[in-house]
Short mmCIF file of C-alpha atoms and ligand atoms in Angstrom, two decimals:
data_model
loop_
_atom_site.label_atom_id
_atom_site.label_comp_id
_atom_site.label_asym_id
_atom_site.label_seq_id
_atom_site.Cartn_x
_atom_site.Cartn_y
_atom_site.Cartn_z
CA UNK A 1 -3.98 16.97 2.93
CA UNK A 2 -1.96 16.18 0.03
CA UNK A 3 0.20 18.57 -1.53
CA UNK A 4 1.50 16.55 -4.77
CA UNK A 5 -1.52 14.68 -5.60
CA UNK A 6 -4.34 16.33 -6.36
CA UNK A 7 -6.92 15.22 -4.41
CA UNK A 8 -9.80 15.52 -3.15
CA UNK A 9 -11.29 15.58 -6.65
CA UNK A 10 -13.91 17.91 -6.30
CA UNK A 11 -16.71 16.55 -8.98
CA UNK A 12 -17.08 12.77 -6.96
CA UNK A 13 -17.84 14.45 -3.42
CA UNK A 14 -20.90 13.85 -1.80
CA UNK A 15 -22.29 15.57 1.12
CA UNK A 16 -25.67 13.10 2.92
CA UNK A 17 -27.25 12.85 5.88
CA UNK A 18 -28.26 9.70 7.29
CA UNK A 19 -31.98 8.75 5.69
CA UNK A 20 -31.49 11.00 3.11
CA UNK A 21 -30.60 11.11 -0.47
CA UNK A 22 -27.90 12.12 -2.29
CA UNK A 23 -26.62 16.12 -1.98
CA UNK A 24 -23.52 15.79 -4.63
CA UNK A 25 -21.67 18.87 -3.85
CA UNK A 26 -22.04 22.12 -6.15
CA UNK A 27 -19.17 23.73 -5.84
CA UNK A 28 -20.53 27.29 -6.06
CA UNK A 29 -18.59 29.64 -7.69
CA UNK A 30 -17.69 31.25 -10.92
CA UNK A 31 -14.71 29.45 -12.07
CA UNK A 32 -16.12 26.09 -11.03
CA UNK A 33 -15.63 24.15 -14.25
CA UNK A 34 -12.30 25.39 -14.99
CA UNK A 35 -11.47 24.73 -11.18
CA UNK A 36 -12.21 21.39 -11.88
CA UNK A 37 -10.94 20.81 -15.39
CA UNK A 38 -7.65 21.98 -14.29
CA UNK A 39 -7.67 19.80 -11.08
CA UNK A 40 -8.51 16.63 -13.58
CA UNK A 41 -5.48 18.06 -15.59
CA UNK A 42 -2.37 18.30 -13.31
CA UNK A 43 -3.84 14.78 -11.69
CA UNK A 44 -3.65 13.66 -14.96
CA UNK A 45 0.00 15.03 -15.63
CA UNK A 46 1.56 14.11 -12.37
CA UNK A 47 0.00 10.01 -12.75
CA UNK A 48 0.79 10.56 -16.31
CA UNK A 49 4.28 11.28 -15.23
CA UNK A 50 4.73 8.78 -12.27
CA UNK A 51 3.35 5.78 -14.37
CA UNK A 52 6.35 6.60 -17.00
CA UNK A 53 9.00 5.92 -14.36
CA UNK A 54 7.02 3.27 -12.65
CA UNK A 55 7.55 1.40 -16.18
CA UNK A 56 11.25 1.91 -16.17
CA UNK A 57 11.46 0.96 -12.67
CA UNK A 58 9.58 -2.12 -13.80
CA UNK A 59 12.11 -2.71 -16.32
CA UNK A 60 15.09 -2.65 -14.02
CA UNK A 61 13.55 -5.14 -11.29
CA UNK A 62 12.43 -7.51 -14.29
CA UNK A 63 16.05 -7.28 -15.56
CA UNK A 64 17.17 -8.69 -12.68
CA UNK A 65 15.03 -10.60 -11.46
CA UNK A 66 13.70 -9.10 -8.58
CA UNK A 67 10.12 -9.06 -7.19
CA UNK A 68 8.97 -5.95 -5.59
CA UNK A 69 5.96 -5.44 -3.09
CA UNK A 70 4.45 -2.22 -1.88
CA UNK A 71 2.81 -2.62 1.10
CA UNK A 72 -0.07 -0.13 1.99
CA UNK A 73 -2.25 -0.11 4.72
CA UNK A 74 -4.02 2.54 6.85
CA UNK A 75 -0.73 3.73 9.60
CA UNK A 76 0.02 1.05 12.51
CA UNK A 77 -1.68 -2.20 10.85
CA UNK A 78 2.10 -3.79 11.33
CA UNK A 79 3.21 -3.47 8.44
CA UNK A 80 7.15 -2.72 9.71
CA UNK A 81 6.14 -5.70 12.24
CA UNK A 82 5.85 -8.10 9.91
CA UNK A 83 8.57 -7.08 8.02
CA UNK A 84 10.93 -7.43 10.43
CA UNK A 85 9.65 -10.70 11.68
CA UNK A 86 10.07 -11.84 7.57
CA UNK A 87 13.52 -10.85 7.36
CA UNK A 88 14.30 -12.41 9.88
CA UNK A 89 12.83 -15.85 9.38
CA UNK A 90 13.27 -16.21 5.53
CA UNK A 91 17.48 -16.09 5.23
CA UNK A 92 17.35 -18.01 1.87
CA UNK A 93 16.34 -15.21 -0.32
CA UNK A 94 18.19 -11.70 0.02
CA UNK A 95 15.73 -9.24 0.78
CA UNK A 96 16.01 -5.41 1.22
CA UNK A 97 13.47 -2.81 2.07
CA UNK A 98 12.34 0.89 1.38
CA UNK A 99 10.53 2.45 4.04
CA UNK A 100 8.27 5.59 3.61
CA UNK A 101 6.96 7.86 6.53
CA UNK A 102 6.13 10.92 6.23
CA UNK A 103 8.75 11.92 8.89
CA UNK A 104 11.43 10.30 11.38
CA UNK A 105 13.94 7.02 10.87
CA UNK A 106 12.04 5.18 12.91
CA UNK A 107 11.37 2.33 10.92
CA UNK A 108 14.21 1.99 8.90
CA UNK A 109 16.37 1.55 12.09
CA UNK A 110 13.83 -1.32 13.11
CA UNK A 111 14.44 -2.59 9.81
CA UNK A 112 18.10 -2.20 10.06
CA UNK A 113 18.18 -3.62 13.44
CA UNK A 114 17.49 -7.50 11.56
CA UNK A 115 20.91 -6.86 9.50
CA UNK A 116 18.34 -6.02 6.26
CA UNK A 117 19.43 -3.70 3.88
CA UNK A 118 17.02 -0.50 3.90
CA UNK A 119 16.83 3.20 3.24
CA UNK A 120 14.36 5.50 4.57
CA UNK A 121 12.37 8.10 2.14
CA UNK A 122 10.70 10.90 4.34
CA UNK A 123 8.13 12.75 2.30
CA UNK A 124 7.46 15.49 4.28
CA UNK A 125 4.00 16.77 3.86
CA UNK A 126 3.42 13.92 1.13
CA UNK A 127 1.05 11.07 1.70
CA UNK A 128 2.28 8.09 -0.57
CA UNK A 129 5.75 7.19 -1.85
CA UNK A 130 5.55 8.08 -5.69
CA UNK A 131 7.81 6.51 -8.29
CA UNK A 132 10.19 8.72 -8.86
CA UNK A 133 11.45 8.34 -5.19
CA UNK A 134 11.86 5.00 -5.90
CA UNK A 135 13.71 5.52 -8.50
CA UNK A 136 16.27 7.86 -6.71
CA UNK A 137 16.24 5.75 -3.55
CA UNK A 138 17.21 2.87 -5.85
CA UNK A 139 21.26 3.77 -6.20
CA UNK A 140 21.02 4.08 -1.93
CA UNK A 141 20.62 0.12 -2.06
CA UNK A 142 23.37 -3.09 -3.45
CA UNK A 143 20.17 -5.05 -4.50
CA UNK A 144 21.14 -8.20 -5.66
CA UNK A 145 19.75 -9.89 -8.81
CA UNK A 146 16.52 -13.46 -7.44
CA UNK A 147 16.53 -11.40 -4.58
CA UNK A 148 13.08 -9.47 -3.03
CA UNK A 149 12.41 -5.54 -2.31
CA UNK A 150 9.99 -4.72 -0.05
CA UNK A 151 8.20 -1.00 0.15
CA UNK A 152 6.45 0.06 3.01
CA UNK A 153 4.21 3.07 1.99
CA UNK A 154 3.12 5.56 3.93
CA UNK A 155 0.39 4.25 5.86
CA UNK A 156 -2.24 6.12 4.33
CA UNK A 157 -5.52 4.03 2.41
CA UNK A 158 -6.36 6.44 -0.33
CA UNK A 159 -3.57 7.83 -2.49
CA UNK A 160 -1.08 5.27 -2.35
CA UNK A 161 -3.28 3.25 -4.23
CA UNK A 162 -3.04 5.67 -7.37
CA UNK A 163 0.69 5.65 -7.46
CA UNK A 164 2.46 2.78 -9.35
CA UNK A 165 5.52 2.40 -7.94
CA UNK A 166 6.94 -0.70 -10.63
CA UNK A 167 5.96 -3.02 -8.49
CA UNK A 168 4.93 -7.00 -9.13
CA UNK A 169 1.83 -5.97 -6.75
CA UNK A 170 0.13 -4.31 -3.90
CA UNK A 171 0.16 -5.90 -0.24
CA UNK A 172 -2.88 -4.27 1.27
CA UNK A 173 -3.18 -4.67 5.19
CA UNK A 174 -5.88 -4.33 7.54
CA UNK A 175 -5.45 -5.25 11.24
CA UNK A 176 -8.43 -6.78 13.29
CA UNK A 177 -8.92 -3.20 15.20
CA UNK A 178 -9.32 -0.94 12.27
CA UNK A 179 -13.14 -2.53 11.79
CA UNK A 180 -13.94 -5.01 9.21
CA UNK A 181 -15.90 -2.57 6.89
CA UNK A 182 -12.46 -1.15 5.68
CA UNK A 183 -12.72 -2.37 2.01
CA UNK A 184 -16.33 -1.20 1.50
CA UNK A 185 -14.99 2.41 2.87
CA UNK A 186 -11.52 1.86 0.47
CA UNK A 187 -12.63 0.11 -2.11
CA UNK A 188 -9.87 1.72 -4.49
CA UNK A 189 -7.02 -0.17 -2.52
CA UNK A 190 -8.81 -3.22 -1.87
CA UNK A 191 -9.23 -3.07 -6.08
CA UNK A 192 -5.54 -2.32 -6.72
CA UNK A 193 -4.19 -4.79 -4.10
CA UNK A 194 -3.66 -8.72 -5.12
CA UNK A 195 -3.07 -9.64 -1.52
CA UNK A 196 -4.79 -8.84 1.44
CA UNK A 197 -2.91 -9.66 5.10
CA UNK A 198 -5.34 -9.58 7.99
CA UNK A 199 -2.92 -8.95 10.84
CA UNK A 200 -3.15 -8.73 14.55
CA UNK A 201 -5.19 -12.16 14.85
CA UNK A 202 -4.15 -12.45 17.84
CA UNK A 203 -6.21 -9.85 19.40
CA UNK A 204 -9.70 -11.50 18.01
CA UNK A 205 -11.10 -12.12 20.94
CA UNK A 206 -11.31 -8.87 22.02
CA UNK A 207 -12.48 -6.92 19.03
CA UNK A 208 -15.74 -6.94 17.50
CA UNK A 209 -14.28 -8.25 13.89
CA UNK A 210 -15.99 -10.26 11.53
CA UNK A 211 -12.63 -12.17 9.53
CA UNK A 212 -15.39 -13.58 7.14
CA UNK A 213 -17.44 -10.60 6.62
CA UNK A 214 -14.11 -8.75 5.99
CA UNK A 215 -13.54 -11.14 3.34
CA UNK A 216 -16.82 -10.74 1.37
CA UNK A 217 -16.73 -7.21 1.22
CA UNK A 218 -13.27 -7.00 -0.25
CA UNK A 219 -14.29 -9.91 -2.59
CA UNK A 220 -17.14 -7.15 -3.58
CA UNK A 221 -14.75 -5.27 -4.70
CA UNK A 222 -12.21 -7.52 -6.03
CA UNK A 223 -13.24 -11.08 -6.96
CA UNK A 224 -9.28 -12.00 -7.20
CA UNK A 225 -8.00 -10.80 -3.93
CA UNK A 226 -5.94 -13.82 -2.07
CA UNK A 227 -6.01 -13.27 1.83
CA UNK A 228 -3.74 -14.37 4.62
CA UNK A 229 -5.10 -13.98 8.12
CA UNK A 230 -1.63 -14.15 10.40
CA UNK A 231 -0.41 -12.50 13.81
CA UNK A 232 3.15 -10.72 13.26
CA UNK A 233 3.58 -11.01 16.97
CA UNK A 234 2.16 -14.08 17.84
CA UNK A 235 3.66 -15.78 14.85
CA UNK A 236 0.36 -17.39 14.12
CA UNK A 237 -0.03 -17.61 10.33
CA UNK A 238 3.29 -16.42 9.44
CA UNK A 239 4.47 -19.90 7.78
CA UNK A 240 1.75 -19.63 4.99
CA UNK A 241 2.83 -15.56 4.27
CA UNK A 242 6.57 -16.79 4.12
CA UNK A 243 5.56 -19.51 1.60
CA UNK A 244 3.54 -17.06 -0.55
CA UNK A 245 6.13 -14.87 -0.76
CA UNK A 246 9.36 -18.29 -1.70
CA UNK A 247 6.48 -18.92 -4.17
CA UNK A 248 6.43 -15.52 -6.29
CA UNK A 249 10.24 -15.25 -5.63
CA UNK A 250 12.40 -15.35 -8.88
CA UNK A 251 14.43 -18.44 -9.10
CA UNK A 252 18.00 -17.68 -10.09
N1 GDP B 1 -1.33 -7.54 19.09
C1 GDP B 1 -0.65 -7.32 17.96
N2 GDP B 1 0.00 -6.17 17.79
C2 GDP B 1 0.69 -5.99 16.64
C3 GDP B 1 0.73 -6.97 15.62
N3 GDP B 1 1.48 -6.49 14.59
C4 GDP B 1 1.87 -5.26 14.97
N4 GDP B 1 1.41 -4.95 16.20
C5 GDP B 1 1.62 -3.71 16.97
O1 GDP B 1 0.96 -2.64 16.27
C6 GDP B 1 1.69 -1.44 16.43
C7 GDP B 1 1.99 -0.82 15.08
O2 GDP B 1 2.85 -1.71 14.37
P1 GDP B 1 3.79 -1.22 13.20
O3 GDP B 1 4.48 -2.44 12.67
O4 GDP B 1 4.65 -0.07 13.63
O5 GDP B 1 2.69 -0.70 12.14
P2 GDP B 1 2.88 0.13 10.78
O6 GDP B 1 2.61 1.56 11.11
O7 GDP B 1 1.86 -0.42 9.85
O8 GDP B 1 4.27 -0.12 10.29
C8 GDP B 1 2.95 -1.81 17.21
O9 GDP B 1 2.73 -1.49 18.57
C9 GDP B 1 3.08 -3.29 17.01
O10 GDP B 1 3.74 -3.95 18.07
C10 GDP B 1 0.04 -8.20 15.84
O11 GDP B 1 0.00 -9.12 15.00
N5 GDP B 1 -0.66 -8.31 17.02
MG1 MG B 2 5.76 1.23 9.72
#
């Protein structure tokens, strides 16, 4: 659970059993109302807070010219896989990364291993990278100006969504063995996310995934989601992720 923010908000939970109507949970007790007026309050303070250093953040990268993506996905879709497979095909444009896990250095040493700049935020018992870490990890890295910052979030597909981070847009990523009724169950990061990577391709055949049905239930929820279906380790469909990205780079 989330210690930072605020969730699960109380007043949208539903409790059903299968056949049966909606039970919308009454959360009995005395203070209820100001239980949950209070909860709507500090969520409101701390995204209040977060979105007013998420615009400064914006600021800076717009200043110089540098294109930011913050990629979110439930944990082990490969989202450090195909990072380090990018960095190391694409030497034309500099490109540095922050990596958030809840614990270890795991994958910022993977993503140092390619020669890529990177520093590591560990957020302890926190689910999702907020912008204010950003903004302190920010002095860690030389980011040069045309150049492109990744952010790997904690894999995690609820809160991160909430959090602006400052950056040109979500990455969401589903891989072919999470199931391909994801976006119907996430809708709030499918909605936030402009792209949508279906990785792990490769491993098709041997999953019950529909790539199509996938598709029409995150168009459900957003009409204007692009998708790129691609294998980090294979390397199948990597060629038209590298050219999306040279196309939203920043030309000096
Ligand atoms: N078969 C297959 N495995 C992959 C692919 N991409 C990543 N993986 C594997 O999935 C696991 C989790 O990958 P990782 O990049 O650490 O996921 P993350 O938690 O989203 O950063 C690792 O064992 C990867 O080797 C892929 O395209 N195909
Ligand atoms: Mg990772």
């Amino acid at each position: 659970m989330c210690d930072s923010c605020g969730c699960p908000k109380t007043d949208t939970v539903t409790i059903r059993k299968p056949g049966s109507a909606n039970t919308t949970t009454d959360h009995h007790h005395d203070h209820h109302h100001d239980h949950q007026s209070r909860t709507i309050r500090i969520e409101q303070d701390v995204l209040g807070k977060n979105d007013q250093v998420a615009q400064r953040n914006r600021e800076y990268f717009r200043s110089h010219s540098i294109e930011v993506f913050n990629l979110v996905s439930s944990p082990g879709s490969g989202k450090t896989t195909i990072l380090e497979k990018t960095l190391v095909t694409m030497p034309e444009i500099p490109l540095a990364v922050i990596e958030g896990d809840q614990q270890t250095m795991h994958d910022a040493d993977r993503i140092a291993a390619t020669g890529a700049q990177v520093i590591q935020v560990n957020t302890g018992t926190g689910c999702h990278l907020d912008a204010d870490m950003i903004d302190r990890a920010l002095p860690e890295l030389e980011l040069s100006d045309h150049s492109i910052l990744f952010i790997e979030n904690v894999g995690n597909l609820v809160c991160p969504a909430m959090f602006d981070l400052g950056e040109a847009c979500k990455i969401v990523i589903i891989s072919v063995t999470e199931g391909d009724d994801k976006p119907l169950k996430y809708p709030t990061m499918f909605r936030a996310a402009d792209l949508c990577l279906i990785n792990k391709i490769d491993l098709l055949p041997y999953v019950n995934f529909d790539v199509e049905r996938c598709r029409d239930y995150a168009k459900r929820i957003n009409h204007h989601l692009e998708f790129i279906e691609l294998s980090a380790t294979s390397g199948q469909g990597m060629s038209t992720w590298l050219d999306w990205l040279r196309q939203r780079a920043v030309r000096p």
